Amino acid sequence: MKVISDLNQAPLVNRSLAAVWHPCTQMKQHESFPLVAITKGKGAWLYDENGKALLDSISSWWTNLFGHSNPRINQAITTQLEKIEHVMLAGFTHAPVVELSEKLSALTNHHLGHVFYASDGASAVEIALKMSHHYWQLNGKPQKKKFVCLENGYHGETLGALAVTDVAIFRDAYGSLLQDVFTITSPDARKAKAGESAEDVARYAAKQLEELFVKEHGNIAAIIVEPLVQCAGQMAMHSSEYLRLVRDLCDRYEVHLIADEIAVGCGRSGKFFACEHAGIWPDFLTLSKGISGGYLPLSLCLTTDQIYQAFYGDQIQQGFLHSHSYTGNPLACAAALACLEIFETDKVLEKNIERSKDLVNAFAWAKTDSRIEHWRQQGMILAFDIKNEFLKKPKMFARTMFSNCLSEGVLIRPIGNTIYVMPPYILSAAETIQLGHAVQAALEKTLA
């Protein structure tokens, strides 16, 4: 296979292509879109083998909150490393996992607690789905075993999570392996017709859910939603009214609400938990990505005391018999504790209000560009769509835009015709303006 690559990067890039199966990738595309070999990161910047700097404007797949090689997180991991690197959490415990669980519960005002740990976002979703299914069995309602998900929603790629994902490119090949689910309309505010608001769209979507619950609530265990932003679904954003309506419907019809905050949690929406915008709490809340600051694999599921108590009993079969070897890893928990300390001591949520305004200013040009529609923002997420009539090669747009952005010194990863930025919470106003200019210049090249 001939690989086109910068000669200075060829050895490492070619070795990677020969040995590594890269995620979410058609590997043949790297014949024309070469890999980039990264050697270090500092702050919001990544550096390739030639020393070229790239502004990490998508937080390395939405994980990195406080910059690469953050000295405070580095120190927390180093300190923990000298104590204990890992011990199994079955039959044992340790300070980092206890302290992290206590702090997370406190952040929900103790509406949620008893944190169950895993490694990645899909695993946390699996936990929530299994817990909900098992809960209804324990409560004498084994027929309540179906799940409801949203059109264009994404929750991961393990089989349970993929079943409640409605992004065709991820699930089409595996449909015969997946459980049947109910898929309902998304409250995506882009659906608003002339004279309609995002709240109108939310109410319409909730009405469809109510119609489903009226007919099927006796068979439904839970509905899973991404609060406020369906991230992998082209950053579709919806009104918080939808969450309030869904919470009410779930209470009325005895259905669990699972809030997948893997991408939108940890301050990304403007509050620590996206559900806070609606003033509601779910029955299960999943976190991953930013919880460890982008340092180590860590995910978790918080739930209510009522659900926890249903599993508490004399029979081992009544317990939640789910695990993996690195559950509650001390190093990952130490990184997460360092992140929570940064949130508190640096007043991150308050400062992000100003940073979100910086994003608005940096991308003001996109609001008036006639080739762009659906400019939208939720906290530290900003997105807009390129109108189809301006895409000469729609299937090539995302890859070409990605490549042109690299040439301009920024890392973005468009989703279809949607361009978005989701930077770490450390960008200066000057860096944010630089980001806006670079994306604009790359877009001009891509649409030329």
GROMACS .gro file of C-alpha atoms in nm:
model
  448
    1MET     CA    1   0.000   0.000   0.000
    2LYS     CA    2   0.140   0.337  -0.098
    3VAL     CA    3   0.112   0.590   0.182
    4ILE     CA    4   0.132   0.963   0.106
    5SER     CA    5   0.294   1.138   0.399
    6ASP     CA    6   0.541   1.403   0.499
    7LEU     CA    7   0.881   1.234   0.473
    8ASN     CA    8   0.982   1.358   0.816
    9GLN     CA    9   0.680   1.179   0.963
   10ALA     CA   10   0.694   0.872   0.741
   11PRO     CA   11   0.867   0.629   0.979
   12LEU     CA   12   0.622   0.668   1.270
   13VAL     CA   13   0.318   0.716   1.048
   14ASN     CA   14   0.401   0.411   0.837
   15ARG     CA   15   0.465   0.201   1.147
   16SER     CA   16   0.125   0.308   1.281
   17LEU     CA   17  -0.051   0.217   0.958
   18ALA     CA   18   0.121  -0.121   0.964
   19ALA     CA   19   0.044  -0.200   1.328
   20VAL     CA   20  -0.251   0.005   1.457
   21TRP     CA   21  -0.620  -0.016   1.362
   22HIS     CA   22  -0.732   0.342   1.422
   23PRO     CA   23  -1.082   0.412   1.561
   24CYS     CA   24  -1.376   0.546   1.365
   25THR     CA   25  -1.170   0.532   1.047
   26GLN     CA   26  -1.179   0.382   0.700
   27MET     CA   27  -0.809   0.301   0.698
   28LYS     CA   28  -0.778   0.323   0.319
   29GLN     CA   29  -0.849   0.697   0.342
   30HIS     CA   30  -0.506   0.744   0.495
   31GLU     CA   31  -0.361   0.683   0.149
   32SER     CA   32  -0.471   1.037   0.063
   33PHE     CA   33  -0.524   1.191   0.409
   34PRO     CA   34  -0.209   1.105   0.606
   35LEU     CA   35  -0.198   1.051   0.977
   36VAL     CA   36  -0.045   1.321   1.194
   37ALA     CA   37   0.215   1.200   1.443
   38ILE     CA   38   0.186   1.397   1.770
   39THR     CA   39   0.490   1.408   1.996
   40LYS     CA   40   0.374   1.636   2.279
   41GLY     CA   41   0.102   1.864   2.405
   42LYS     CA   42   0.104   2.173   2.620
   43GLY     CA   43  -0.198   2.376   2.719
   44ALA     CA   44  -0.444   2.397   2.431
   45TRP     CA   45  -0.176   2.303   2.178
   46LEU     CA   46  -0.058   1.978   2.021
   47TYR     CA   47   0.281   1.948   1.846
   48ASP     CA   48   0.371   1.715   1.560
   49GLU     CA   49   0.710   1.562   1.484
   50ASN     CA   50   0.814   1.870   1.289
   51GLY     CA   51   0.728   2.097   1.581
   52LYS     CA   52   0.420   2.240   1.411
   53ALA     CA   53   0.159   2.357   1.663
   54LEU     CA   54  -0.209   2.268   1.633
   55LEU     CA   55  -0.478   2.434   1.844
   56ASP     CA   56  -0.681   2.148   1.993
   57SER     CA   57  -1.020   2.307   1.940
   58ILE     CA   58  -1.217   1.984   1.995
   59SER     CA   59  -1.046   1.895   2.324
   60SER     CA   60  -0.908   1.569   2.178
   61TRP     CA   61  -1.252   1.422   2.118
   62TRP     CA   62  -1.422   1.630   2.388
   63THR     CA   63  -1.208   1.500   2.675
   64ASN     CA   64  -0.943   1.758   2.757
   65LEU     CA   65  -1.080   2.032   2.984
   66PHE     CA   66  -0.774   2.203   3.130
   67GLY     CA   67  -0.504   2.161   2.870
   68HIS     CA   68  -0.245   1.902   2.787
   69SER     CA   69   0.026   1.834   3.044
   70ASN     CA   70  -0.160   2.029   3.311
   71PRO     CA   71   0.081   2.057   3.606
   72ARG     CA   72  -0.188   2.017   3.873
   73ILE     CA   73  -0.334   1.702   3.721
   74ASN     CA   74   0.015   1.570   3.651
   75GLN     CA   75   0.106   1.616   4.017
   76ALA     CA   76  -0.212   1.449   4.142
   77ILE     CA   77  -0.142   1.140   3.931
   78THR     CA   78   0.224   1.132   4.033
   79THR     CA   79   0.135   1.158   4.401
   80GLN     CA   80  -0.118   0.878   4.372
   81LEU     CA   81   0.125   0.665   4.168
   82GLU     CA   82   0.362   0.658   4.463
   83LYS     CA   83   0.084   0.517   4.687
   84ILE     CA   84  -0.112   0.262   4.484
   85GLU     CA   85  -0.158   0.243   4.107
   86HIS     CA   86  -0.449  -0.002   4.109
   87VAL     CA   87  -0.638  -0.241   4.332
   88MET     CA   88  -0.957  -0.427   4.248
   89LEU     CA   89  -1.273  -0.261   4.378
   90ALA     CA   90  -1.450  -0.589   4.457
   91GLY     CA   91  -1.396  -0.645   4.829
   92PHE     CA   92  -1.159  -0.347   4.855
   93THR     CA   93  -1.177   0.032   4.843
   94HIS     CA   94  -0.938   0.327   4.842
   95ALA     CA   95  -0.943   0.698   4.920
   96PRO     CA   96  -0.961   0.841   4.563
   97VAL     CA   97  -1.272   0.644   4.465
   98VAL     CA   98  -1.449   0.726   4.792
   99GLU     CA   99  -1.365   1.097   4.776
  100LEU     CA  100  -1.465   1.122   4.410
  101SER     CA  101  -1.797   0.949   4.474
  102GLU     CA  102  -1.873   1.179   4.766
  103LYS     CA  103  -1.792   1.491   4.564
  104LEU     CA  104  -2.000   1.383   4.265
  105SER     CA  105  -2.301   1.310   4.481
  106ALA     CA  106  -2.262   1.649   4.649
  107LEU     CA  107  -2.260   1.815   4.305
  108THR     CA  108  -2.608   1.669   4.248
  109ASN     CA  109  -2.720   1.798   4.590
  110HIS     CA  110  -2.733   1.428   4.683
  111HIS     CA  111  -3.020   1.356   4.447
  112LEU     CA  112  -2.789   1.095   4.295
  113GLY     CA  113  -2.511   0.889   4.448
  114HIS     CA  114  -2.375   0.533   4.486
  115VAL     CA  115  -2.145   0.579   4.188
  116PHE     CA  116  -2.069   0.274   3.974
  117TYR     CA  117  -1.744   0.300   3.777
  118ALA     CA  118  -1.624   0.182   3.437
  119SER     CA  119  -1.367   0.293   3.179
  120ASP     CA  120  -1.540   0.448   2.877
  121GLY     CA  121  -1.866   0.617   2.790
  122ALA     CA  122  -2.029   0.320   2.621
  123SER     CA  123  -1.957   0.108   2.929
  124ALA     CA  124  -2.130   0.362   3.152
  125VAL     CA  125  -2.435   0.352   2.924
  126GLU     CA  126  -2.432  -0.028   2.940
  127ILE     CA  127  -2.439  -0.004   3.319
  128ALA     CA  128  -2.739   0.231   3.318
  129LEU     CA  129  -2.932   0.012   3.074
  130LYS     CA  130  -2.859  -0.306   3.269
  131MET     CA  131  -2.944  -0.144   3.603
  132SER     CA  132  -3.277  -0.020   3.473
  133HIS     CA  133  -3.364  -0.358   3.319
  134HIS     CA  134  -3.265  -0.544   3.638
  135TYR     CA  135  -3.447  -0.296   3.864
  136TRP     CA  136  -3.781  -0.373   3.701
  137GLN     CA  137  -3.717  -0.746   3.732
  138LEU     CA  138  -3.648  -0.702   4.103
  139ASN     CA  139  -3.971  -0.504   4.137
  140GLY     CA  140  -4.190  -0.769   3.980
  141LYS     CA  141  -4.223  -0.605   3.638
  142PRO     CA  142  -3.997  -0.815   3.412
  143GLN     CA  143  -4.199  -0.711   3.105
  144LYS     CA  144  -4.053  -0.358   3.138
  145LYS     CA  145  -3.741  -0.429   2.933
  146LYS     CA  146  -3.757  -0.209   2.624
  147PHE     CA  147  -3.578   0.120   2.579
  148VAL     CA  148  -3.662   0.448   2.409
  149CYS     CA  149  -3.402   0.658   2.230
  150LEU     CA  150  -3.403   0.973   2.022
  151GLU     CA  151  -3.372   1.004   1.648
  152ASN     CA  152  -3.012   1.087   1.559
  153GLY     CA  153  -2.892   1.013   1.914
  154TYR     CA  154  -2.557   0.854   1.993
  155HIS     CA  155  -2.463   0.662   2.308
  156GLY     CA  156  -2.166   0.443   2.216
  157GLU     CA  157  -2.072   0.139   2.014
  158THR     CA  158  -2.093  -0.160   2.245
  159LEU     CA  159  -2.402  -0.366   2.168
  160GLY     CA  160  -2.634  -0.227   2.434
  161ALA     CA  161  -2.528   0.133   2.375
  162LEU     CA  162  -2.542   0.083   1.999
  163ALA     CA  163  -2.900  -0.043   2.024
  164VAL     CA  164  -3.008   0.297   2.159
  165THR     CA  165  -2.795   0.484   1.903
  166ASP     CA  166  -2.966   0.615   1.590
  167VAL     CA  167  -2.671   0.714   1.372
  168ALA     CA  168  -2.681   0.485   1.071
  169ILE     CA  169  -2.310   0.483   0.993
  170PHE     CA  170  -2.239   0.327   1.332
  171ARG     CA  171  -2.522   0.076   1.362
  172ASP     CA  172  -2.621  -0.042   1.014
  173ALA     CA  173  -2.361  -0.320   0.997
  174TYR     CA  174  -2.465  -0.461   1.334
  175GLY     CA  175  -2.842  -0.429   1.323
  176SER     CA  176  -2.899  -0.805   1.340
  177LEU     CA  177  -2.717  -0.814   1.677
  178LEU     CA  178  -2.913  -0.537   1.842
  179GLN     CA  179  -3.219  -0.528   2.067
  180ASP     CA  180  -3.530  -0.365   1.921
  181VAL     CA  181  -3.598  -0.022   2.068
  182PHE     CA  182  -3.848   0.259   2.026
  183THR     CA  183  -3.695   0.554   1.838
  184ILE     CA  184  -3.882   0.883   1.872
  185THR     CA  185  -3.844   1.222   1.709
  186SER     CA  186  -3.561   1.446   1.820
  187PRO     CA  187  -3.637   1.787   1.974
  188ASP     CA  188  -3.364   1.931   1.747
  189ALA     CA  189  -3.433   2.307   1.736
  190ARG     CA  190  -3.330   2.318   1.369
  191LYS     CA  191  -3.669   2.164   1.292
  192ALA     CA  192  -3.850   2.484   1.390
  193LYS     CA  193  -4.066   2.618   1.110
  194ALA     CA  194  -4.131   2.986   1.044
  195GLY     CA  195  -4.281   3.138   1.356
  196GLU     CA  196  -4.190   2.841   1.577
  197SER     CA  197  -3.946   2.838   1.867
  198ALA     CA  198  -3.714   2.573   2.008
  199GLU     CA  199  -3.970   2.528   2.286
  200ASP     CA  200  -4.241   2.454   2.029
  201VAL     CA  201  -4.023   2.181   1.878
  202ALA     CA  202  -3.956   2.043   2.227
  203ARG     CA  203  -4.326   2.027   2.308
  204TYR     CA  204  -4.404   1.851   1.980
  205ALA     CA  205  -4.133   1.591   2.046
  206ALA     CA  206  -4.254   1.540   2.403
  207LYS     CA  207  -4.608   1.492   2.277
  208GLN     CA  208  -4.490   1.206   2.058
  209LEU     CA  209  -4.316   1.052   2.358
  210GLU     CA  210  -4.635   1.080   2.561
  211GLU     CA  211  -4.828   0.898   2.288
  212LEU     CA  212  -4.573   0.617   2.302
  213PHE     CA  213  -4.586   0.598   2.681
  214VAL     CA  214  -4.967   0.579   2.679
  215LYS     CA  215  -4.948   0.265   2.464
  216GLU     CA  216  -4.626   0.102   2.578
  217HIS     CA  217  -4.523   0.223   2.924
  218GLY     CA  218  -4.591  -0.121   3.070
  219ASN     CA  219  -4.313  -0.261   2.849
  220ILE     CA  220  -4.064   0.026   2.872
  221ALA     CA  221  -3.777   0.029   3.121
  222ALA     CA  222  -3.617   0.364   3.036
  223ILE     CA  223  -3.565   0.646   2.790
  224ILE     CA  224  -3.212   0.768   2.725
  225VAL     CA  225  -3.135   1.125   2.615
  226GLU     CA  226  -2.832   1.348   2.564
  227PRO     CA  227  -2.937   1.660   2.755
  228LEU     CA  228  -2.938   1.980   2.543
  229VAL     CA  229  -2.693   1.865   2.273
  230GLN     CA  230  -2.689   1.551   2.059
  231CYS     CA  231  -2.319   1.578   1.998
  232ALA     CA  232  -2.234   1.302   1.749
  233GLY     CA  233  -2.570   1.378   1.585
  234GLN     CA  234  -2.424   1.691   1.422
  235MET     CA  235  -2.440   1.892   1.745
  236ALA     CA  236  -2.821   1.910   1.735
  237MET     CA  237  -2.933   2.135   2.020
  238HIS     CA  238  -3.269   2.149   2.196
  239SER     CA  239  -3.453   2.351   2.457
  240SER     CA  240  -3.428   2.257   2.824
  241GLU     CA  241  -3.809   2.249   2.817
  242TYR     CA  242  -3.780   1.905   2.661
  243LEU     CA  243  -3.597   1.768   2.966
  244ARG     CA  244  -3.863   1.908   3.200
  245LEU     CA  245  -4.142   1.752   2.997
  246VAL     CA  246  -3.966   1.415   2.971
  247ARG     CA  247  -3.898   1.407   3.344
  248ASP     CA  248  -4.269   1.467   3.410
  249LEU     CA  249  -4.373   1.196   3.165
  250CYS     CA  250  -4.129   0.946   3.316
  251ASP     CA  251  -4.271   1.014   3.663
  252ARG     CA  252  -4.628   0.975   3.542
  253TYR     CA  253  -4.574   0.653   3.349
  254GLU     CA  254  -4.312   0.483   3.570
  255VAL     CA  255  -4.026   0.491   3.319
  256HIS     CA  256  -3.663   0.560   3.411
  257LEU     CA  257  -3.485   0.862   3.266
  258ILE     CA  258  -3.120   0.805   3.171
  259ALA     CA  259  -2.923   1.125   3.110
  260ASP     CA  260  -2.617   1.055   2.898
  261GLU     CA  261  -2.392   1.345   2.998
  262ILE     CA  262  -2.072   1.181   2.872
  263ALA     CA  263  -2.012   1.464   2.625
  264VAL     CA  264  -2.220   1.747   2.773
  265GLY     CA  265  -2.134   1.705   3.141
  266CYS     CA  266  -1.843   1.848   3.338
  267GLY     CA  267  -1.925   2.209   3.256
  268ARG     CA  268  -1.950   2.180   2.879
  269SER     CA  269  -2.310   2.308   2.867
  270GLY     CA  270  -2.250   2.607   3.095
  271LYS     CA  271  -2.341   2.425   3.418
  272PHE     CA  272  -2.159   2.126   3.561
  273PHE     CA  273  -2.446   1.894   3.468
  274ALA     CA  274  -2.657   1.979   3.163
  275CYS     CA  275  -2.970   1.861   3.345
  276GLU     CA  276  -2.930   2.156   3.583
  277HIS     CA  277  -3.048   2.389   3.305
  278ALA     CA  278  -3.389   2.223   3.331
  279GLY     CA  279  -3.392   2.199   3.708
  280ILE     CA  280  -3.440   1.823   3.696
  281TRP     CA  281  -3.246   1.511   3.795
  282PRO     CA  282  -3.259   1.181   3.605
  283ASP     CA  283  -3.275   0.832   3.750
  284PHE     CA  284  -2.934   0.753   3.602
  285LEU     CA  285  -2.662   0.997   3.494
  286THR     CA  286  -2.354   0.886   3.303
  287LEU     CA  287  -2.024   1.072   3.281
  288SER     CA  288  -1.695   1.007   3.105
  289LYS     CA  289  -1.467   1.210   2.872
  290GLY     CA  290  -1.397   1.530   3.069
  291ILE     CA  291  -1.432   1.378   3.415
  292SER     CA  292  -1.061   1.282   3.418
  293GLY     CA  293  -0.958   1.593   3.227
  294GLY     CA  294  -0.872   1.385   2.922
  295TYR     CA  295  -0.597   1.202   3.108
  296LEU     CA  296  -0.712   0.847   3.179
  297PRO     CA  297  -1.005   0.622   3.082
  298LEU     CA  298  -1.279   0.672   3.339
  299SER     CA  299  -1.656   0.660   3.322
  300LEU     CA  300  -1.931   0.631   3.579
  301CYS     CA  301  -2.302   0.602   3.641
  302LEU     CA  302  -2.478   0.777   3.929
  303THR     CA  303  -2.824   0.667   4.037
  304THR     CA  304  -3.087   0.725   4.303
  305ASP     CA  305  -3.099   0.568   4.647
  306GLN     CA  306  -3.432   0.405   4.555
  307ILE     CA  307  -3.266   0.216   4.270
  308TYR     CA  308  -2.963   0.127   4.482
  309GLN     CA  309  -3.185  -0.013   4.759
  310ALA     CA  310  -3.365  -0.243   4.514
  311PHE     CA  311  -3.037  -0.432   4.463
  312TYR     CA  312  -2.955  -0.446   4.836
  313GLY     CA  313  -3.043  -0.785   4.985
  314ASP     CA  314  -2.936  -1.127   5.107
  315GLN     CA  315  -2.925  -1.304   4.770
  316ILE     CA  316  -2.615  -1.253   4.555
  317GLN     CA  317  -2.834  -1.270   4.244
  318GLN     CA  318  -3.010  -0.958   4.368
  319GLY     CA  319  -2.686  -0.763   4.346
  320PHE     CA  320  -2.565  -0.579   4.038
  321LEU     CA  321  -2.311  -0.832   3.912
  322HIS     CA  322  -2.124  -0.616   3.665
  323SER     CA  323  -1.754  -0.535   3.665
  324HIS     CA  324  -1.433  -0.484   3.476
  325SER     CA  325  -1.078  -0.520   3.598
  326TYR     CA  326  -0.997  -0.150   3.625
  327THR     CA  327  -1.320  -0.034   3.790
  328GLY     CA  328  -1.253   0.277   4.002
  329ASN     CA  329  -0.883   0.290   3.909
  330PRO     CA  330  -0.702   0.508   4.169
  331LEU     CA  331  -0.493   0.699   3.913
  332ALA     CA  332  -0.799   0.790   3.706
  333CYS     CA  333  -0.992   0.889   4.020
  334ALA     CA  334  -0.698   1.105   4.131
  335ALA     CA  335  -0.705   1.284   3.795
  336ALA     CA  336  -1.080   1.338   3.831
  337LEU     CA  337  -1.038   1.477   4.184
  338ALA     CA  338  -0.776   1.720   4.054
  339CYS     CA  339  -1.022   1.834   3.786
  340LEU     CA  340  -1.297   1.894   4.042
  341GLU     CA  341  -1.053   2.094   4.252
  342ILE     CA  342  -0.968   2.311   3.949
  343PHE     CA  343  -1.339   2.368   3.886
  344GLU     CA  344  -1.380   2.490   4.243
  345THR     CA  345  -1.064   2.691   4.306
  346ASP     CA  346  -1.047   2.853   3.961
  347LYS     CA  347  -1.419   2.931   3.937
  348VAL     CA  348  -1.425   2.761   3.599
  349LEU     CA  349  -1.800   2.774   3.539
  350GLU     CA  350  -1.810   3.147   3.604
  351LYS     CA  351  -1.510   3.212   3.378
  352ASN     CA  352  -1.658   2.994   3.105
  353ILE     CA  353  -1.938   3.247   3.070
  354GLU     CA  354  -1.679   3.493   2.940
  355ARG     CA  355  -1.506   3.226   2.731
  356SER     CA  356  -1.838   3.141   2.566
  357LYS     CA  357  -1.875   3.508   2.476
  358ASP     CA  358  -1.525   3.496   2.326
  359LEU     CA  359  -1.644   3.210   2.104
  360VAL     CA  360  -1.941   3.417   1.989
  361ASN     CA  361  -1.710   3.704   1.896
  362ALA     CA  362  -1.460   3.478   1.719
  363PHE     CA  363  -1.730   3.319   1.505
  364ALA     CA  364  -1.947   3.626   1.448
  365TRP     CA  365  -1.848   3.607   1.080
  366ALA     CA  366  -2.036   3.276   1.047
  367LYS     CA  367  -2.365   3.438   1.148
  368THR     CA  368  -2.368   3.657   0.839
  369ASP     CA  369  -2.216   3.416   0.585
  370SER     CA  370  -2.490   3.326   0.334
  371ARG     CA  371  -2.342   2.976   0.290
  372ILE     CA  372  -2.403   2.896   0.657
  373GLU     CA  373  -2.722   2.813   0.846
  374HIS     CA  374  -2.826   2.705   1.195
  375TRP     CA  375  -2.555   2.892   1.387
  376ARG     CA  376  -2.596   2.769   1.746
  377GLN     CA  377  -2.424   2.760   2.081
  378GLN     CA  378  -2.464   2.590   2.417
  379GLY     CA  379  -2.203   2.693   2.670
  380MET     CA  380  -1.861   2.590   2.541
  381ILE     CA  381  -2.001   2.421   2.230
  382LEU     CA  382  -2.046   2.626   1.912
  383ALA     CA  383  -2.165   2.482   1.581
  384PHE     CA  384  -2.307   2.575   1.242
  385ASP     CA  385  -2.401   2.396   0.920
  386ILE     CA  386  -2.287   2.452   0.564
  387LYS     CA  387  -2.584   2.469   0.328
  388ASN     CA  388  -2.598   2.169   0.096
  389GLU     CA  389  -2.605   2.377  -0.222
  390PHE     CA  390  -2.253   2.503  -0.149
  391LEU     CA  391  -2.103   2.154  -0.109
  392LYS     CA  392  -1.955   2.048  -0.442
  393LYS     CA  393  -1.849   1.709  -0.302
  394PRO     CA  394  -2.060   1.653   0.012
  395LYS     CA  395  -1.897   1.320   0.103
  396MET     CA  396  -1.552   1.480   0.091
  397PHE     CA  397  -1.638   1.797   0.282
  398ALA     CA  398  -1.556   1.682   0.634
  399ARG     CA  399  -1.220   1.528   0.543
  400THR     CA  400  -1.117   1.820   0.323
  401MET     CA  401  -1.216   2.074   0.590
  402PHE     CA  402  -1.026   1.874   0.851
  403SER     CA  403  -0.715   1.874   0.632
  404ASN     CA  404  -0.740   2.245   0.550
  405CYS     CA  405  -0.780   2.328   0.918
  406LEU     CA  406  -0.461   2.137   0.996
  407SER     CA  407  -0.286   2.353   0.738
  408GLU     CA  408  -0.419   2.658   0.924
  409GLY     CA  409  -0.290   2.524   1.256
  410VAL     CA  410  -0.615   2.408   1.418
  411LEU     CA  411  -0.765   2.068   1.490
  412ILE     CA  412  -1.135   2.037   1.413
  413ARG     CA  413  -1.330   1.729   1.305
  414PRO     CA  414  -1.651   1.821   1.117
  415ILE     CA  415  -1.952   1.589   1.137
  416GLY     CA  416  -2.101   1.575   0.789
  417ASN     CA  417  -2.173   1.936   0.691
  418THR     CA  418  -2.159   2.054   1.054
  419ILE     CA  419  -1.858   2.249   1.173
  420TYR     CA  420  -1.818   2.274   1.548
  421VAL     CA  421  -1.565   2.376   1.810
  422MET     CA  422  -1.551   2.244   2.166
  423PRO     CA  423  -1.223   2.379   2.305
  424PRO     CA  424  -1.062   2.324   2.646
  425TYR     CA  425  -1.155   2.570   2.920
  426ILE     CA  426  -0.820   2.751   2.910
  427LEU     CA  427  -0.827   2.939   2.578
  428SER     CA  428  -0.731   3.304   2.599
  429ALA     CA  429  -0.939   3.561   2.411
  430ALA     CA  430  -0.652   3.596   2.161
  431GLU     CA  431  -0.635   3.219   2.101
  432THR     CA  432  -1.011   3.209   2.052
  433ILE     CA  433  -0.994   3.486   1.789
  434GLN     CA  434  -0.707   3.296   1.623
  435LEU     CA  435  -0.927   2.987   1.615
  436GLY     CA  436  -1.213   3.174   1.449
  437HIS     CA  437  -0.985   3.322   1.182
  438ALA     CA  438  -0.825   2.984   1.108
  439VAL     CA  439  -1.160   2.806   1.066
  440GLN     CA  440  -1.283   3.085   0.838
  441ALA     CA  441  -0.970   3.064   0.621
  442ALA     CA  442  -0.995   2.683   0.601
  443LEU     CA  443  -1.362   2.705   0.505
  444GLU     CA  444  -1.283   2.945   0.221
  445LYS     CA  445  -1.027   2.695   0.085
  446THR     CA  446  -1.267   2.404   0.123
  447LEU     CA  447  -1.561   2.570  -0.054
  448ALA     CA  448  -1.347   2.726  -0.327
   0.00000   0.00000   0.00000
